[in-house]
Each structure stands twice: as structure tokens, then as C-alpha cells.
PDB file of C-alpha atoms in Angstrom:
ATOM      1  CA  UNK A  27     -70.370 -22.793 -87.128  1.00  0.00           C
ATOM      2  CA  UNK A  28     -68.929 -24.916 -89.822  1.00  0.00           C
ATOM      3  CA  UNK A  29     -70.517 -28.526 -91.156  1.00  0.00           C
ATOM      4  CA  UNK A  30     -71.365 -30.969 -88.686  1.00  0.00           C
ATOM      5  CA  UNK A  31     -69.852 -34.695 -89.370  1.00  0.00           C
ATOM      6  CA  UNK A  32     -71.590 -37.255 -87.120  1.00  0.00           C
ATOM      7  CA  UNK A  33     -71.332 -41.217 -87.908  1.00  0.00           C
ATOM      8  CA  UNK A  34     -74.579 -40.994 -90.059  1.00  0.00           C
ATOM      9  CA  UNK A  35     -73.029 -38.993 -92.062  1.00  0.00           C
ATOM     10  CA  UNK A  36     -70.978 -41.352 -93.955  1.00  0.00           C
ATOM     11  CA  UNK A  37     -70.563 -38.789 -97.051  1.00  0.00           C
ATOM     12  CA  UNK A  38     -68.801 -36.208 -95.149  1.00  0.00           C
ATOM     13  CA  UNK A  39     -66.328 -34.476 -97.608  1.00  0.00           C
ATOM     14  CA  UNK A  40     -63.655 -34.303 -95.442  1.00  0.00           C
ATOM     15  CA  UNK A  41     -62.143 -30.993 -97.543  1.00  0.00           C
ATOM     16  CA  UNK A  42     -65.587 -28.968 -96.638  1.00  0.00           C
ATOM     17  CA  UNK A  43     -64.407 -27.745 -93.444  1.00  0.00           C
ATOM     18  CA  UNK A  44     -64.371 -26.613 -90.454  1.00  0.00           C
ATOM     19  CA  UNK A  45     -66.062 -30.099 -89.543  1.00  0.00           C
ATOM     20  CA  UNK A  46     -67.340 -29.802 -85.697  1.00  0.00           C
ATOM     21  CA  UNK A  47     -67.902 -32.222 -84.120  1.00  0.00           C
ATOM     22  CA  UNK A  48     -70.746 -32.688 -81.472  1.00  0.00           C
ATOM     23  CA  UNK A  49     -71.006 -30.554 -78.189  1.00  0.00           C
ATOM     24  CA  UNK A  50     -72.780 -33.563 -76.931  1.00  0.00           C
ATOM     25  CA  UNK A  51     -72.507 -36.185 -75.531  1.00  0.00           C
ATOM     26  CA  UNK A  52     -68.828 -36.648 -75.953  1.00  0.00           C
ATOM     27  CA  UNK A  53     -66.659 -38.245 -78.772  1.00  0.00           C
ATOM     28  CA  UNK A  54     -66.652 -41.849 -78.676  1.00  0.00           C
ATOM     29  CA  UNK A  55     -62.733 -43.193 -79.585  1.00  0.00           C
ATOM     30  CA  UNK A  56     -63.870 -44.207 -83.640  1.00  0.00           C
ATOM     31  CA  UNK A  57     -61.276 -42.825 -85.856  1.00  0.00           C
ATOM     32  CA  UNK A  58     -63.135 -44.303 -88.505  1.00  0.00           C
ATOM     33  CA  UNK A  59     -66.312 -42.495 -87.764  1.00  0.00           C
ATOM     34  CA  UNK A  60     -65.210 -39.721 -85.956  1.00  0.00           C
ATOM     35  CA  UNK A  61     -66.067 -36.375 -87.576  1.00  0.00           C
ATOM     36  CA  UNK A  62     -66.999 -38.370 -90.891  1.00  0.00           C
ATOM     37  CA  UNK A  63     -63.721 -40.449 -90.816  1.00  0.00           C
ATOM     38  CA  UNK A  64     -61.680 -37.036 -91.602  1.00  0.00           C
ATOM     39  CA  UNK A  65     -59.368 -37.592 -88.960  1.00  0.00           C
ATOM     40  CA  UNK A  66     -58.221 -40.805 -90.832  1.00  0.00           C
ATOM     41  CA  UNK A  67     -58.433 -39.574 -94.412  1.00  0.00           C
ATOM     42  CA  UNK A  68     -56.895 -36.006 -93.643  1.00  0.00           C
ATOM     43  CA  UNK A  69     -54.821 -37.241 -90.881  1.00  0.00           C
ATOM     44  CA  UNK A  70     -51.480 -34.927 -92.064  1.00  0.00           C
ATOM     45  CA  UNK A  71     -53.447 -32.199 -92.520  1.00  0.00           C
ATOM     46  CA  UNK A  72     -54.814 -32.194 -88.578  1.00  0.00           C
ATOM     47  CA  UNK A  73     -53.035 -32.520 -85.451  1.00  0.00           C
ATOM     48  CA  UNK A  74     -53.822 -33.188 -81.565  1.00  0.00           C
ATOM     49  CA  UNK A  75     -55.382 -29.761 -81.232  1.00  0.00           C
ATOM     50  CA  UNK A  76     -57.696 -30.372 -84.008  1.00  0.00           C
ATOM     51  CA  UNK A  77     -58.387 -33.997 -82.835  1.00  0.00           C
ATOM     52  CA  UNK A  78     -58.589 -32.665 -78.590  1.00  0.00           C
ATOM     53  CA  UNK A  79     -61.147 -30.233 -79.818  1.00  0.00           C
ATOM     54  CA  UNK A  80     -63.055 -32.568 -81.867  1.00  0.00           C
ATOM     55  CA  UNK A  81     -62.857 -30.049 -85.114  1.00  0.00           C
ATOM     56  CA  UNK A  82     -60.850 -30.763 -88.618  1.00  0.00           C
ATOM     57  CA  UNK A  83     -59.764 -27.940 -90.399  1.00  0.00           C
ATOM     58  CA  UNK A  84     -57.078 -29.083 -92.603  1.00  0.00           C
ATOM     59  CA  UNK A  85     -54.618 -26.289 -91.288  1.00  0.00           C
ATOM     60  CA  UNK A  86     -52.984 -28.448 -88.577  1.00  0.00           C
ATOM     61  CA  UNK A  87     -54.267 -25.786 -85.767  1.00  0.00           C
ATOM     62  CA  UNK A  88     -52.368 -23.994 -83.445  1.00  0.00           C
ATOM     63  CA  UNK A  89     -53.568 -22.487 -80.347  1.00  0.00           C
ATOM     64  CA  UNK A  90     -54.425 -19.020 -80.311  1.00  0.00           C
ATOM     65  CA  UNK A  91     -54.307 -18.972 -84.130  1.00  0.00           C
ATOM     66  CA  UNK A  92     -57.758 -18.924 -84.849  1.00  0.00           C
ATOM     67  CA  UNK A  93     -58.476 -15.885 -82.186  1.00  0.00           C
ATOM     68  CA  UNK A  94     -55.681 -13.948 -83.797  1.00  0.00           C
ATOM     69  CA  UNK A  95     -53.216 -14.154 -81.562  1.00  0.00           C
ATOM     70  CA  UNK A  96     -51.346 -17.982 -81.588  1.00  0.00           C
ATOM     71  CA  UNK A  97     -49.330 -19.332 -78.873  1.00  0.00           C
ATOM     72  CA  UNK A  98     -45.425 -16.939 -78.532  1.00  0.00           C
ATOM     73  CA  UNK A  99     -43.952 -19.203 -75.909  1.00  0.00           C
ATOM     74  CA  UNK A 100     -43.580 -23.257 -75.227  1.00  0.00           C
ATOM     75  CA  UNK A 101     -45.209 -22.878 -71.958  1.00  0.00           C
ATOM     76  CA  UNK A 102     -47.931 -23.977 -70.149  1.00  0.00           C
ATOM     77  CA  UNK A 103     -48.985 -20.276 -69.396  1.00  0.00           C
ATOM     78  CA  UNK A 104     -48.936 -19.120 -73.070  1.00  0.00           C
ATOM     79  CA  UNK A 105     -50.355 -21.760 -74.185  1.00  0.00           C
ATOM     80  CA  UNK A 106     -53.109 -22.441 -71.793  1.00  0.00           C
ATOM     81  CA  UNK A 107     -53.785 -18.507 -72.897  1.00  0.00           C
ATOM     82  CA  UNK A 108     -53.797 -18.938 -76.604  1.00  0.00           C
ATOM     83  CA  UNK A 109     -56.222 -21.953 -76.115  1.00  0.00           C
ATOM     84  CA  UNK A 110     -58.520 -19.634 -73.469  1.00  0.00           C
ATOM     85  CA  UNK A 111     -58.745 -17.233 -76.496  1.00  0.00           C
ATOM     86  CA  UNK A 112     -59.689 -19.868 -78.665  1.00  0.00           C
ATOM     87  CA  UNK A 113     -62.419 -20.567 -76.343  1.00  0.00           C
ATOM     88  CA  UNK A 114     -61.223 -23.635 -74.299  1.00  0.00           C
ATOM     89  CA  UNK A 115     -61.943 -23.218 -70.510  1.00  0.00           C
ATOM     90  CA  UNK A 116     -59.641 -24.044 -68.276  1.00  0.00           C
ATOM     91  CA  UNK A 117     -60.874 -26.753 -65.379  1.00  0.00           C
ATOM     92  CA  UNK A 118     -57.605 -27.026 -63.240  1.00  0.00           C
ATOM     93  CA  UNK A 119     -54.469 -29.445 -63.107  1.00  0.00           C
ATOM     94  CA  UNK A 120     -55.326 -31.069 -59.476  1.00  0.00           C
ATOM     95  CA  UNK A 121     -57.285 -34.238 -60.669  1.00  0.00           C
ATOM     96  CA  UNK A 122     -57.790 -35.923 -63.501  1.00  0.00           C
ATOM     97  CA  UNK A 123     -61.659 -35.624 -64.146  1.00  0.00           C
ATOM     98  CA  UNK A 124     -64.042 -38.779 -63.834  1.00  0.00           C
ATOM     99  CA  UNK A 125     -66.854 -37.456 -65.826  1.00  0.00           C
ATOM    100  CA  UNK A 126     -67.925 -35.878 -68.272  1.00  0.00           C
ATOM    101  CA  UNK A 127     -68.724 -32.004 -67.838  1.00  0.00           C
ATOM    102  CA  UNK A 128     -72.655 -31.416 -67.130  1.00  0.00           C
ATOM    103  CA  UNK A 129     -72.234 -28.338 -69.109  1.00  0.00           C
ATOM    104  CA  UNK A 130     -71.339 -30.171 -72.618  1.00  0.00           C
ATOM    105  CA  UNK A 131     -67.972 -30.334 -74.222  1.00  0.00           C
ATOM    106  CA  UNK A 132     -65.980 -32.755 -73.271  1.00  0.00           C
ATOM    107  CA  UNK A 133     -62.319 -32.825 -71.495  1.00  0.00           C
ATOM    108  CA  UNK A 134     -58.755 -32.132 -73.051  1.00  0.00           C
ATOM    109  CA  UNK A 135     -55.625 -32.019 -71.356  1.00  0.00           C
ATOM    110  CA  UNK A 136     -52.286 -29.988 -72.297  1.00  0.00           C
ATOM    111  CA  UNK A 137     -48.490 -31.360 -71.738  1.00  0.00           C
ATOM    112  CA  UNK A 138     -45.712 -29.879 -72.955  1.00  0.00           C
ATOM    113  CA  UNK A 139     -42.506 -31.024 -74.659  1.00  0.00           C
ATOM    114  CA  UNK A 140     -40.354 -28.118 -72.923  1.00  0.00           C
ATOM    115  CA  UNK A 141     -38.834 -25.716 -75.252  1.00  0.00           C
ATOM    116  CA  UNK A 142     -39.979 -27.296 -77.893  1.00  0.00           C
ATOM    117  CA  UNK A 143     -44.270 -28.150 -78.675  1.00  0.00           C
ATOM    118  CA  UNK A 144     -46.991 -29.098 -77.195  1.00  0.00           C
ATOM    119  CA  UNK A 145     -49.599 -32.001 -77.072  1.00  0.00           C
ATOM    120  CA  UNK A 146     -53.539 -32.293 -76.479  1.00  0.00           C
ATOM    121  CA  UNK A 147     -54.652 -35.368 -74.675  1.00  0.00           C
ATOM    122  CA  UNK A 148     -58.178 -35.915 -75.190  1.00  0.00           C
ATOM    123  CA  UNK A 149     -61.428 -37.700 -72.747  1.00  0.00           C
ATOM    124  CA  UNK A 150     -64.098 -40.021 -75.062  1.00  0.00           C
ATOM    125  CA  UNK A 151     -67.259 -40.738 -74.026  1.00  0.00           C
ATOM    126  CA  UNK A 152     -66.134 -43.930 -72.517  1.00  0.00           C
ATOM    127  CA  UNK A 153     -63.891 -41.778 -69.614  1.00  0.00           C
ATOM    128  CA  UNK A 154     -60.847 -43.151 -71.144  1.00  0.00           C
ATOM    129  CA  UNK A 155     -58.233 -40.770 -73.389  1.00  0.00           C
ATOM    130  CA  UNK A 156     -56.811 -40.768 -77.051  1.00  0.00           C
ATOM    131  CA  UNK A 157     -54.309 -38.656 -78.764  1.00  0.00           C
ATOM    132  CA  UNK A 158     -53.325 -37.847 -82.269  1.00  0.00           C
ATOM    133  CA  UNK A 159     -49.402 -36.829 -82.043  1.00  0.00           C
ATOM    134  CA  UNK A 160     -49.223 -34.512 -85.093  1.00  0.00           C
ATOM    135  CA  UNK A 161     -48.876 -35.699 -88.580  1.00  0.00           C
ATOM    136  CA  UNK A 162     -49.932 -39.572 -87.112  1.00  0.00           C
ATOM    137  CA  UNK A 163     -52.634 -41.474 -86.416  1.00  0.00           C
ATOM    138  CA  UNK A 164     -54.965 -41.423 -83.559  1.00  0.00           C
ATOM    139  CA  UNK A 165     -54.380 -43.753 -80.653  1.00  0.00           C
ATOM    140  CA  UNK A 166     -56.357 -44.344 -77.733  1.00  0.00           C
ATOM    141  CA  UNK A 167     -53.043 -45.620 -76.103  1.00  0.00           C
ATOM    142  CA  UNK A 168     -49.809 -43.957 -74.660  1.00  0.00           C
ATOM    143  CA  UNK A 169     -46.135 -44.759 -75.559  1.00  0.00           C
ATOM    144  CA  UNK A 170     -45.962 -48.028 -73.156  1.00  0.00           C
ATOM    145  CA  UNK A 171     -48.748 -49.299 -75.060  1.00  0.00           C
ATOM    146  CA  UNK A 172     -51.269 -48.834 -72.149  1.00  0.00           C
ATOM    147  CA  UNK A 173     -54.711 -47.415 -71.642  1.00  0.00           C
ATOM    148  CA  UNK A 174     -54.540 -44.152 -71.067  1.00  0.00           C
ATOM    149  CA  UNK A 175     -56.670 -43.420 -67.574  1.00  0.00           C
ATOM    150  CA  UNK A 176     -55.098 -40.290 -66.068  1.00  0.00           C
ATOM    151  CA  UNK A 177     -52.811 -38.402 -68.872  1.00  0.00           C
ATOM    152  CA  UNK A 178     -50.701 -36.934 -65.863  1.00  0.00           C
ATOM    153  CA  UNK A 179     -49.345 -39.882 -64.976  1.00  0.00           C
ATOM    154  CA  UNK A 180     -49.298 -41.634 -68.637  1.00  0.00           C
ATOM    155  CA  UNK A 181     -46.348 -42.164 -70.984  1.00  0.00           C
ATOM    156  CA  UNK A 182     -46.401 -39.063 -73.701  1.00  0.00           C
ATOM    157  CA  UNK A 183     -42.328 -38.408 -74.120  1.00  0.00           C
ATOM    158  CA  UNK A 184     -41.239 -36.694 -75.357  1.00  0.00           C
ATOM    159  CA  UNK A 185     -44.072 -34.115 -74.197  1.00  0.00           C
ATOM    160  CA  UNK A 186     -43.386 -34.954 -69.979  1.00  0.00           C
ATOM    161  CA  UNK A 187     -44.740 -31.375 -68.490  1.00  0.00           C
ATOM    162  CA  UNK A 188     -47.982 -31.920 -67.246  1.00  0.00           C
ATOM    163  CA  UNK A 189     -50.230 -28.975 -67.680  1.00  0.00           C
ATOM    164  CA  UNK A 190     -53.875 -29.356 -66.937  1.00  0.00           C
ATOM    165  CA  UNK A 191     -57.570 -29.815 -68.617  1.00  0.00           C
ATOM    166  CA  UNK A 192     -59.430 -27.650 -69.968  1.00  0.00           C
ATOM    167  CA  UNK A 193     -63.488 -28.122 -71.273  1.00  0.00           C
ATOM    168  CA  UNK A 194     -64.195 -27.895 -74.917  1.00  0.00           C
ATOM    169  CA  UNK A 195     -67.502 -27.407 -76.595  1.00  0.00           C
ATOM    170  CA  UNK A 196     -66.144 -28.040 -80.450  1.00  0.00           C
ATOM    171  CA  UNK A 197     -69.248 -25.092 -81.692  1.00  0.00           C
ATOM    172  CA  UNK A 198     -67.711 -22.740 -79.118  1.00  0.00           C
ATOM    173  CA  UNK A 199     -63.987 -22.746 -80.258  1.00  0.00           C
ATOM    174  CA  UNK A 200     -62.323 -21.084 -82.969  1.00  0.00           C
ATOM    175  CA  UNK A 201     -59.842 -23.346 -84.333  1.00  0.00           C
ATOM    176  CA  UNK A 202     -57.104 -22.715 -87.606  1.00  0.00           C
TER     177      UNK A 202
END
């Protein structure tokens, strides 16, 4: 549910939300266009959850939240849960994937900053990642400045615990 914000939709009033964004084909890396631009214009208000999943919702979402029952523990098992709830499926943590899934969605990954938070790493259209670390802008690089190709191997300290990806299809989760 919720409006949807494509790049057509130049208008999008970025406080009318939950804004989903497409189940398919993927999000293209366009901060400026993605989800009307609201990733840009309510950037402190949304954080790497909202941006992984492709939704804005202005509450700077927290796994598990949105299900009713958010994320107790800084680990990848609770919080690979709380996101499972929220309707994220999990695909694994072997290898990083090198398409996009047949089934829609598109790819996220989870680290962890132990003891502490976690991040959402997330595939565009174009196979390549972005992040949005909290309150700050999205990037479609990682802390050395590079392209970011396989998240499990990139630069995202302080998060360092690699957990896995997971599919999204931004209709079928329940973000807040």
C-alpha cells in the first residue's frame, strides 16, 4: 500500500507517505529521482532501512517495528528476524548475488556494527550497491571511496560483521 513515487512523478509530496517504491525492475542509484527525490529532501527523517527497502516513511525505520515486534538484540539473528517479519526474505550469506531476483524485489544486504547498530546495503538496477548511513546522504560508494561490487568484502566501518542478503519487494514489506 501507500503512494507510489516513480521519476514521472516529479510532484511527489515527500510528507504523504509511506512512498513505495517499485517492485520492478529494480531501483536505479538517482537520489534525485528516487522515490520522488524524498530520499534527498527528507534525508534525516529516513535511514538505510528505509533507503535498502526502497520505501520513505519519515520515521527513520527500524526492523521489526512495523510488524510489531522491532529488532531486541544487535545481532545478525535478531535482526535478520525482525526484518523476516517485516517481510524481507532471506537469500543466504554465501555469494554476493549477480542478478537481479526473477521474482521482483530487488537485493539488500545486512552488516552489523557489533553491539552497537546495524546497516542495509542495497543492489540498483545497474548490479552495483548504494547505502544511506542514517541521518546522511545516499552514496553509491563505500568508505575507501570505491564502487561498491560485493558489500562483504567492501569498506562499511564501523559496521564490519557481514550478515547476508535478503530480497525485498518494497509493496510486500511493512516498514515504520
Amino acid at each position: 500500500n501507500g503512494v507510489r513515487a516513480t521519476v514521472e512523478d516529479p510532484e511527489t509530496n515527500c510528507k504523504d507517505t509511506p512512498i513505495v517504491g517499485p517492485d520492478s525492475p529494480a531501483p536505479e542509484y538517482s537520489p534525485k529521482s528516487d522515490d520522488g527525490g524524498c530520499f534527498i529532501t527528507e534525508q534525516r527523517h529516513n535511514n538505510c532501512y528505509n533507503y535498502g527497502n526502497d520505501v520513505v516513511t519519515n520515521t527513520f525505520a527500524q526492523p521489526g517495528r512495523g510488524s510489531g515486534e522491532k529488532w531486541k538484540s544487535n545481532t545478525c539473528e535478531d535482526v535478520r528476524a525482525a526484518a523476516e517479519r517485516d517481510g524481507l526474505v532471506w537469500h543466504g550469506n554465501e555469494a554476493v548475488p549477480t542478478s537481479q531476483p526473477e521474482e521482483g524485489g530487488h537485493y539488500v544486504a545486512l552488516l552489523i556494527w557489533p553491539n552497537t547498530n546495524f546497516h542495509w546495503i542495497r543492489m540498483d538496477r545497474d548490479l552495483l550497491w548504494s547505502h544511506k548511513p542514517g541521518q546522511t546522504a545516499v552514496r553509491n560508494v563505500d568508505n575507501t571511496g570505491s564502487k561498491i561490487t560485493d558489500p562483504s568484502q567492501s569498506d562499511f566501518s564501523p559496521w564490519t560483521q557481514f550478515c547476508g542478503y535478503f530480497r525485498t519487494v518494497p509493496s510486500n514489506t511493512t516498514l515504520n
